[in-house]
Amino acid sequence: MRRRSTANRTTKYSGARRNFTKRCIRAAGTAPSGANLQPWHFGAVSDPVVKQQIRIAAEKEEKEFYAQRAPKAWLEALAPLGTDSNEPFLEIAPWLIAVFAQPFRILTDGSRSPTYYAIESVGIATGILVTAVHSCGLVSLTHTPSPMGFLNWILGRPSYEKPFVLLVVGHPAENALVPDIGRKAVEKISSFVTAGDSKRLTDD
């Protein structure tokens, strides 16, 4: 997994076949979920016209984000990544996968029934999706313009579904670049409780 390369916003993409995308979504669908209700939907888009619509809508939200909505601290955190509201990758990439969370489901009688741990479940499924994309030799960019309600009407999804993330997928171009960023050491992100530690923790 250390070899996994997540593309950045300047990456140029080359084509990716539909069957690869379908396999990745199938893998994501194997994720565990609350009560096994599988509260997700994956909208895969390769149509250039629809990708252009998504780009236009996303850039509109991002322009407002960078100009008005984003707190100063957030902009400072983003600065090393070189991000802005210009998002040509949304049209260049061969596939966009919009991931939706379903906070409830519609029963056969038309009534609504809640799902459980929908966001957590969709988060796990998205992680599997990103890993599957990498395993196919593709690269991805997780994109979250806010708000993302435009994805519902562009893709014809019900209003109750919550857009979770927009995954940009394709083969990396020969001149593709990824951010030169580090990762926290495992010692910084983990703790281990092994045999004998429980007594020490209790005594403390």
PDB file of C-alpha atoms in Angstrom:
ATOM      1  CA  MET A   1       0.000   0.000   0.000  1.00  0.00           C
ATOM      2  CA  ARG A   2       2.988   2.339   0.358  1.00  0.00           C
ATOM      3  CA  ARG A   3       3.126   2.269  -3.437  1.00  0.00           C
ATOM      4  CA  ARG A   4      -0.408   3.615  -3.693  1.00  0.00           C
ATOM      5  CA  SER A   5      -0.451   6.934  -5.515  1.00  0.00           C
ATOM      6  CA  THR A   6      -3.454   9.157  -5.084  1.00  0.00           C
ATOM      7  CA  ALA A   7      -3.570  11.614  -7.945  1.00  0.00           C
ATOM      8  CA  ASN A   8      -3.683  15.324  -7.348  1.00  0.00           C
ATOM      9  CA  ARG A   9      -5.647  17.993  -9.159  1.00  0.00           C
ATOM     10  CA  THR A  10      -2.971  18.514 -11.832  1.00  0.00           C
ATOM     11  CA  THR A  11      -2.765  14.858 -12.830  1.00  0.00           C
ATOM     12  CA  LYS A  12      -3.519  14.070 -16.452  1.00  0.00           C
ATOM     13  CA  TYR A  13      -5.558  10.902 -16.908  1.00  0.00           C
ATOM     14  CA  SER A  14      -5.702   8.348 -19.675  1.00  0.00           C
ATOM     15  CA  GLY A  15      -8.527   5.930 -20.422  1.00  0.00           C
ATOM     16  CA  ALA A  16      -9.813   3.243 -18.080  1.00  0.00           C
ATOM     17  CA  ARG A  17     -12.120   0.488 -19.219  1.00  0.00           C
ATOM     18  CA  ARG A  18     -15.658   0.171 -17.938  1.00  0.00           C
ATOM     19  CA  ASN A  19     -15.084  -3.383 -16.690  1.00  0.00           C
ATOM     20  CA  PHE A  20     -12.285  -2.166 -14.386  1.00  0.00           C
ATOM     21  CA  THR A  21     -14.593   0.443 -12.902  1.00  0.00           C
ATOM     22  CA  LYS A  22     -17.351  -2.121 -12.455  1.00  0.00           C
ATOM     23  CA  ARG A  23     -14.987  -4.526 -10.688  1.00  0.00           C
ATOM     24  CA  CYS A  24     -13.910  -1.808  -8.295  1.00  0.00           C
ATOM     25  CA  ILE A  25     -17.522  -0.952  -7.463  1.00  0.00           C
ATOM     26  CA  ARG A  26     -18.310  -4.634  -6.988  1.00  0.00           C
ATOM     27  CA  ALA A  27     -15.445  -4.850  -4.485  1.00  0.00           C
ATOM     28  CA  ALA A  28     -16.745  -1.785  -2.637  1.00  0.00           C
ATOM     29  CA  GLY A  29     -20.144  -3.457  -2.409  1.00  0.00           C
ATOM     30  CA  THR A  30     -18.635  -6.250  -0.310  1.00  0.00           C
ATOM     31  CA  ALA A  31     -17.975  -3.830   2.561  1.00  0.00           C
ATOM     32  CA  PRO A  32     -19.525  -4.583   5.947  1.00  0.00           C
ATOM     33  CA  SER A  33     -22.430  -2.329   6.879  1.00  0.00           C
ATOM     34  CA  GLY A  34     -24.832  -1.693   9.732  1.00  0.00           C
ATOM     35  CA  ALA A  35     -27.369  -4.551   9.812  1.00  0.00           C
ATOM     36  CA  ASN A  36     -26.057  -5.476   6.334  1.00  0.00           C
ATOM     37  CA  LEU A  37     -28.362  -2.872   4.796  1.00  0.00           C
ATOM     38  CA  GLN A  38     -25.629  -1.729   2.386  1.00  0.00           C
ATOM     39  CA  PRO A  39     -26.686   1.952   2.459  1.00  0.00           C
ATOM     40  CA  TRP A  40     -24.750   3.138  -0.584  1.00  0.00           C
ATOM     41  CA  HIS A  41     -25.028   3.910  -4.243  1.00  0.00           C
ATOM     42  CA  PHE A  42     -22.164   4.367  -6.697  1.00  0.00           C
ATOM     43  CA  GLY A  43     -22.840   6.554  -9.729  1.00  0.00           C
ATOM     44  CA  ALA A  44     -20.138   5.940 -12.358  1.00  0.00           C
ATOM     45  CA  VAL A  45     -19.879   8.564 -15.093  1.00  0.00           C
ATOM     46  CA  SER A  46     -17.890   8.496 -18.333  1.00  0.00           C
ATOM     47  CA  ASP A  47     -20.227  10.616 -20.498  1.00  0.00           C
ATOM     48  CA  PRO A  48     -18.281  13.789 -21.441  1.00  0.00           C
ATOM     49  CA  VAL A  49     -21.432  15.916 -21.358  1.00  0.00           C
ATOM     50  CA  VAL A  50     -22.320  14.824 -17.826  1.00  0.00           C
ATOM     51  CA  LYS A  51     -18.719  15.204 -16.644  1.00  0.00           C
ATOM     52  CA  GLN A  52     -18.767  18.757 -17.953  1.00  0.00           C
ATOM     53  CA  GLN A  53     -21.984  19.447 -16.044  1.00  0.00           C
ATOM     54  CA  ILE A  54     -20.387  18.106 -12.877  1.00  0.00           C
ATOM     55  CA  ARG A  55     -17.288  20.245 -13.422  1.00  0.00           C
ATOM     56  CA  ILE A  56     -19.307  23.426 -13.927  1.00  0.00           C
ATOM     57  CA  ALA A  57     -21.384  22.796 -10.795  1.00  0.00           C
ATOM     58  CA  ALA A  58     -18.372  21.775  -8.699  1.00  0.00           C
ATOM     59  CA  GLU A  59     -16.306  24.787  -9.738  1.00  0.00           C
ATOM     60  CA  LYS A  60     -19.183  27.094  -8.834  1.00  0.00           C
ATOM     61  CA  GLU A  61     -19.248  25.705  -5.290  1.00  0.00           C
ATOM     62  CA  GLU A  62     -15.462  25.706  -5.010  1.00  0.00           C
ATOM     63  CA  LYS A  63     -15.173  29.339  -6.116  1.00  0.00           C
ATOM     64  CA  GLU A  64     -17.530  30.335  -3.318  1.00  0.00           C
ATOM     65  CA  PHE A  65     -15.633  28.098  -0.902  1.00  0.00           C
ATOM     66  CA  TYR A  66     -12.218  29.614  -1.613  1.00  0.00           C
ATOM     67  CA  ALA A  67     -13.511  33.184  -1.877  1.00  0.00           C
ATOM     68  CA  GLN A  68     -16.011  33.289   0.993  1.00  0.00           C
ATOM     69  CA  ARG A  69     -16.819  30.151   2.963  1.00  0.00           C
ATOM     70  CA  ALA A  70     -13.436  28.672   3.854  1.00  0.00           C
ATOM     71  CA  PRO A  71     -11.954  29.714   7.213  1.00  0.00           C
ATOM     72  CA  LYS A  72      -8.421  31.111   7.088  1.00  0.00           C
ATOM     73  CA  ALA A  73      -7.017  28.087   8.935  1.00  0.00           C
ATOM     74  CA  TRP A  74      -8.525  25.745   6.344  1.00  0.00           C
ATOM     75  CA  LEU A  75      -7.018  27.695   3.457  1.00  0.00           C
ATOM     76  CA  GLU A  76      -3.641  27.650   5.191  1.00  0.00           C
ATOM     77  CA  ALA A  77      -3.871  23.867   5.563  1.00  0.00           C
ATOM     78  CA  LEU A  78      -4.670  23.514   1.854  1.00  0.00           C
ATOM     79  CA  ALA A  79      -1.915  25.854   0.664  1.00  0.00           C
ATOM     80  CA  PRO A  80       0.878  23.212   0.502  1.00  0.00           C
ATOM     81  CA  LEU A  81      -1.327  21.080  -1.755  1.00  0.00           C
ATOM     82  CA  GLY A  82      -1.788  23.871  -4.287  1.00  0.00           C
ATOM     83  CA  THR A  83      -5.543  23.400  -4.644  1.00  0.00           C
ATOM     84  CA  ASP A  84      -7.923  25.991  -6.052  1.00  0.00           C
ATOM     85  CA  SER A  85     -11.316  26.204  -7.732  1.00  0.00           C
ATOM     86  CA  ASN A  86     -10.032  25.251 -11.189  1.00  0.00           C
ATOM     87  CA  GLU A  87     -10.954  21.589 -11.733  1.00  0.00           C
ATOM     88  CA  PRO A  88     -10.260  20.409 -15.301  1.00  0.00           C
ATOM     89  CA  PHE A  89      -9.596  16.896 -14.001  1.00  0.00           C
ATOM     90  CA  LEU A  90     -13.343  16.417 -13.649  1.00  0.00           C
ATOM     91  CA  GLU A  91     -13.555  16.362 -17.438  1.00  0.00           C
ATOM     92  CA  ILE A  92     -10.141  14.879 -18.248  1.00  0.00           C
ATOM     93  CA  ALA A  93     -10.506  11.765 -16.094  1.00  0.00           C
ATOM     94  CA  PRO A  94     -12.219   8.879 -17.915  1.00  0.00           C
ATOM     95  CA  TRP A  95     -14.392   8.030 -14.906  1.00  0.00           C
ATOM     96  CA  LEU A  96     -16.023   9.871 -12.048  1.00  0.00           C
ATOM     97  CA  ILE A  97     -17.606   7.766  -9.314  1.00  0.00           C
ATOM     98  CA  ALA A  98     -20.068   9.627  -7.106  1.00  0.00           C
ATOM     99  CA  VAL A  99     -20.604   7.812  -3.812  1.00  0.00           C
ATOM    100  CA  PHE A 100     -23.933   8.382  -2.064  1.00  0.00           C
ATOM    101  CA  ALA A 101     -24.990   7.450   1.471  1.00  0.00           C
ATOM    102  CA  GLN A 102     -28.571   6.348   2.086  1.00  0.00           C
ATOM    103  CA  PRO A 103     -29.752   7.375   5.590  1.00  0.00           C
ATOM    104  CA  PHE A 104     -32.934   5.388   5.050  1.00  0.00           C
ATOM    105  CA  ARG A 105     -34.437   2.985   2.529  1.00  0.00           C
ATOM    106  CA  ILE A 106     -37.776   2.881   0.779  1.00  0.00           C
ATOM    107  CA  LEU A 107     -39.803  -0.251   1.531  1.00  0.00           C
ATOM    108  CA  THR A 108     -42.118  -1.975  -0.935  1.00  0.00           C
ATOM    109  CA  ASP A 109     -45.142  -0.226   0.576  1.00  0.00           C
ATOM    110  CA  GLY A 110     -43.518   3.155   0.009  1.00  0.00           C
ATOM    111  CA  SER A 111     -42.693   3.796   3.663  1.00  0.00           C
ATOM    112  CA  ARG A 112     -39.263   4.785   4.911  1.00  0.00           C
ATOM    113  CA  SER A 113     -37.114   2.653   7.180  1.00  0.00           C
ATOM    114  CA  PRO A 114     -33.832   3.888   8.679  1.00  0.00           C
ATOM    115  CA  THR A 115     -30.462   2.423   7.866  1.00  0.00           C
ATOM    116  CA  TYR A 116     -27.872   2.130  10.617  1.00  0.00           C
ATOM    117  CA  TYR A 117     -24.362   3.593  10.721  1.00  0.00           C
ATOM    118  CA  ALA A 118     -24.829   4.708   7.121  1.00  0.00           C
ATOM    119  CA  ILE A 119     -21.940   7.185   7.050  1.00  0.00           C
ATOM    120  CA  GLU A 120     -19.558   4.775   8.755  1.00  0.00           C
ATOM    121  CA  SER A 121     -20.587   1.988   6.381  1.00  0.00           C
ATOM    122  CA  VAL A 122     -20.144   4.161   3.299  1.00  0.00           C
ATOM    123  CA  GLY A 123     -16.759   5.299   4.581  1.00  0.00           C
ATOM    124  CA  ILE A 124     -15.591   1.686   4.780  1.00  0.00           C
ATOM    125  CA  ALA A 125     -16.973   0.959   1.313  1.00  0.00           C
ATOM    126  CA  THR A 126     -15.193   4.002  -0.096  1.00  0.00           C
ATOM    127  CA  GLY A 127     -11.908   2.860   1.418  1.00  0.00           C
ATOM    128  CA  ILE A 128     -12.325  -0.504  -0.271  1.00  0.00           C
ATOM    129  CA  LEU A 129     -13.191   1.283  -3.527  1.00  0.00           C
ATOM    130  CA  VAL A 130     -10.003   3.366  -3.419  1.00  0.00           C
ATOM    131  CA  THR A 131      -7.933   0.255  -2.667  1.00  0.00           C
ATOM    132  CA  ALA A 132      -9.607  -1.658  -5.499  1.00  0.00           C
ATOM    133  CA  VAL A 133      -8.864   1.192  -7.901  1.00  0.00           C
ATOM    134  CA  HIS A 134      -5.198   1.021  -6.938  1.00  0.00           C
ATOM    135  CA  SER A 135      -5.175  -2.772  -7.265  1.00  0.00           C
ATOM    136  CA  CYS A 136      -6.364  -2.412 -10.879  1.00  0.00           C
ATOM    137  CA  GLY A 137      -3.368  -0.227 -11.676  1.00  0.00           C
ATOM    138  CA  LEU A 138      -5.440   2.952 -11.691  1.00  0.00           C
ATOM    139  CA  VAL A 139      -5.131   6.136  -9.652  1.00  0.00           C
ATOM    140  CA  SER A 140      -7.777   8.167  -7.871  1.00  0.00           C
ATOM    141  CA  LEU A 141      -8.494  11.538  -6.372  1.00  0.00           C
ATOM    142  CA  THR A 142     -11.029  11.908  -3.568  1.00  0.00           C
ATOM    143  CA  HIS A 143     -12.907  15.129  -4.210  1.00  0.00           C
ATOM    144  CA  THR A 144     -15.436  16.745  -1.888  1.00  0.00           C
ATOM    145  CA  PRO A 145     -16.768  20.066  -3.163  1.00  0.00           C
ATOM    146  CA  SER A 146     -19.170  21.426  -0.579  1.00  0.00           C
ATOM    147  CA  PRO A 147     -22.089  21.272  -0.807  1.00  0.00           C
ATOM    148  CA  MET A 148     -22.447  18.401  -3.277  1.00  0.00           C
ATOM    149  CA  GLY A 149     -26.209  18.394  -3.735  1.00  0.00           C
ATOM    150  CA  PHE A 150     -25.727  19.114  -7.429  1.00  0.00           C
ATOM    151  CA  LEU A 151     -24.714  15.463  -7.854  1.00  0.00           C
ATOM    152  CA  ASN A 152     -28.240  14.362  -6.962  1.00  0.00           C
ATOM    153  CA  TRP A 153     -29.946  16.297  -9.728  1.00  0.00           C
ATOM    154  CA  ILE A 154     -27.236  15.770 -12.362  1.00  0.00           C
ATOM    155  CA  LEU A 155     -27.212  12.005 -11.793  1.00  0.00           C
ATOM    156  CA  GLY A 156     -30.919  11.664 -11.086  1.00  0.00           C
ATOM    157  CA  ARG A 157     -30.516  10.354  -7.553  1.00  0.00           C
ATOM    158  CA  PRO A 158     -33.237  10.743  -4.879  1.00  0.00           C
ATOM    159  CA  SER A 159     -32.998  13.883  -2.769  1.00  0.00           C
ATOM    160  CA  TYR A 160     -32.690  11.858   0.434  1.00  0.00           C
ATOM    161  CA  GLU A 161     -29.387  10.336  -0.657  1.00  0.00           C
ATOM    162  CA  LYS A 162     -26.383  12.220   0.717  1.00  0.00           C
ATOM    163  CA  PRO A 163     -23.365  12.685  -1.589  1.00  0.00           C
ATOM    164  CA  PHE A 164     -20.365  11.372   0.327  1.00  0.00           C
ATOM    165  CA  VAL A 165     -17.405  11.773  -2.044  1.00  0.00           C
ATOM    166  CA  LEU A 166     -16.641  12.160  -5.737  1.00  0.00           C
ATOM    167  CA  LEU A 167     -13.875   9.794  -6.801  1.00  0.00           C
ATOM    168  CA  VAL A 168     -11.891  10.764  -9.903  1.00  0.00           C
ATOM    169  CA  VAL A 169     -10.462   7.636 -11.554  1.00  0.00           C
ATOM    170  CA  GLY A 170      -8.132   6.778 -14.429  1.00  0.00           C
ATOM    171  CA  HIS A 171      -4.689   5.595 -15.492  1.00  0.00           C
ATOM    172  CA  PRO A 172      -1.919   8.056 -14.625  1.00  0.00           C
ATOM    173  CA  ALA A 173      -0.424   9.854 -17.594  1.00  0.00           C
ATOM    174  CA  GLU A 174       3.309   9.521 -18.219  1.00  0.00           C
ATOM    175  CA  ASN A 175       3.961  12.983 -16.789  1.00  0.00           C
ATOM    176  CA  ALA A 176       1.603  12.577 -13.830  1.00  0.00           C
ATOM    177  CA  LEU A 177       2.649  14.225 -10.587  1.00  0.00           C
ATOM    178  CA  VAL A 178       1.533  13.534  -7.029  1.00  0.00           C
ATOM    179  CA  PRO A 179       1.969  15.818  -4.015  1.00  0.00           C
ATOM    180  CA  ASP A 180       5.306  15.482  -2.229  1.00  0.00           C
ATOM    181  CA  ILE A 181       3.722  14.948   1.160  1.00  0.00           C
ATOM    182  CA  GLY A 182       4.758  12.825   4.098  1.00  0.00           C
ATOM    183  CA  ARG A 183       2.754  10.461   6.239  1.00  0.00           C
ATOM    184  CA  LYS A 184       2.766  10.211  10.004  1.00  0.00           C
ATOM    185  CA  ALA A 185       4.850   7.361  11.384  1.00  0.00           C
ATOM    186  CA  VAL A 186       2.912   4.380  12.687  1.00  0.00           C
ATOM    187  CA  GLU A 187       4.046   5.311  16.202  1.00  0.00           C
ATOM    188  CA  LYS A 188       2.215   8.623  15.816  1.00  0.00           C
ATOM    189  CA  ILE A 189      -1.090   7.119  14.725  1.00  0.00           C
ATOM    190  CA  SER A 190      -1.388   3.978  16.823  1.00  0.00           C
ATOM    191  CA  SER A 191      -1.201   2.512  20.307  1.00  0.00           C
ATOM    192  CA  PHE A 192      -1.038  -1.130  21.325  1.00  0.00           C
ATOM    193  CA  VAL A 193      -2.386  -2.807  24.439  1.00  0.00           C
ATOM    194  CA  THR A 194      -0.727  -6.201  24.832  1.00  0.00           C
ATOM    195  CA  ALA A 195      -0.579  -8.860  27.534  1.00  0.00           C
ATOM    196  CA  GLY A 196       0.271  -7.287  30.872  1.00  0.00           C
ATOM    197  CA  ASP A 197      -0.723  -3.786  29.820  1.00  0.00           C
ATOM    198  CA  SER A 198      -4.241  -4.059  31.233  1.00  0.00           C
ATOM    199  CA  LYS A 199      -2.964  -4.270  34.812  1.00  0.00           C
ATOM    200  CA  ARG A 200      -0.701  -1.271  34.301  1.00  0.00           C
ATOM    201  CA  LEU A 201      -3.566   0.754  32.845  1.00  0.00           C
ATOM    202  CA  THR A 202      -5.788  -0.191  35.794  1.00  0.00           C
ATOM    203  CA  ASP A 203      -3.099   0.731  38.327  1.00  0.00           C
ATOM    204  CA  ASP A 204      -2.593   4.114  36.703  1.00  0.00           C
TER     205      ASP A 204
END
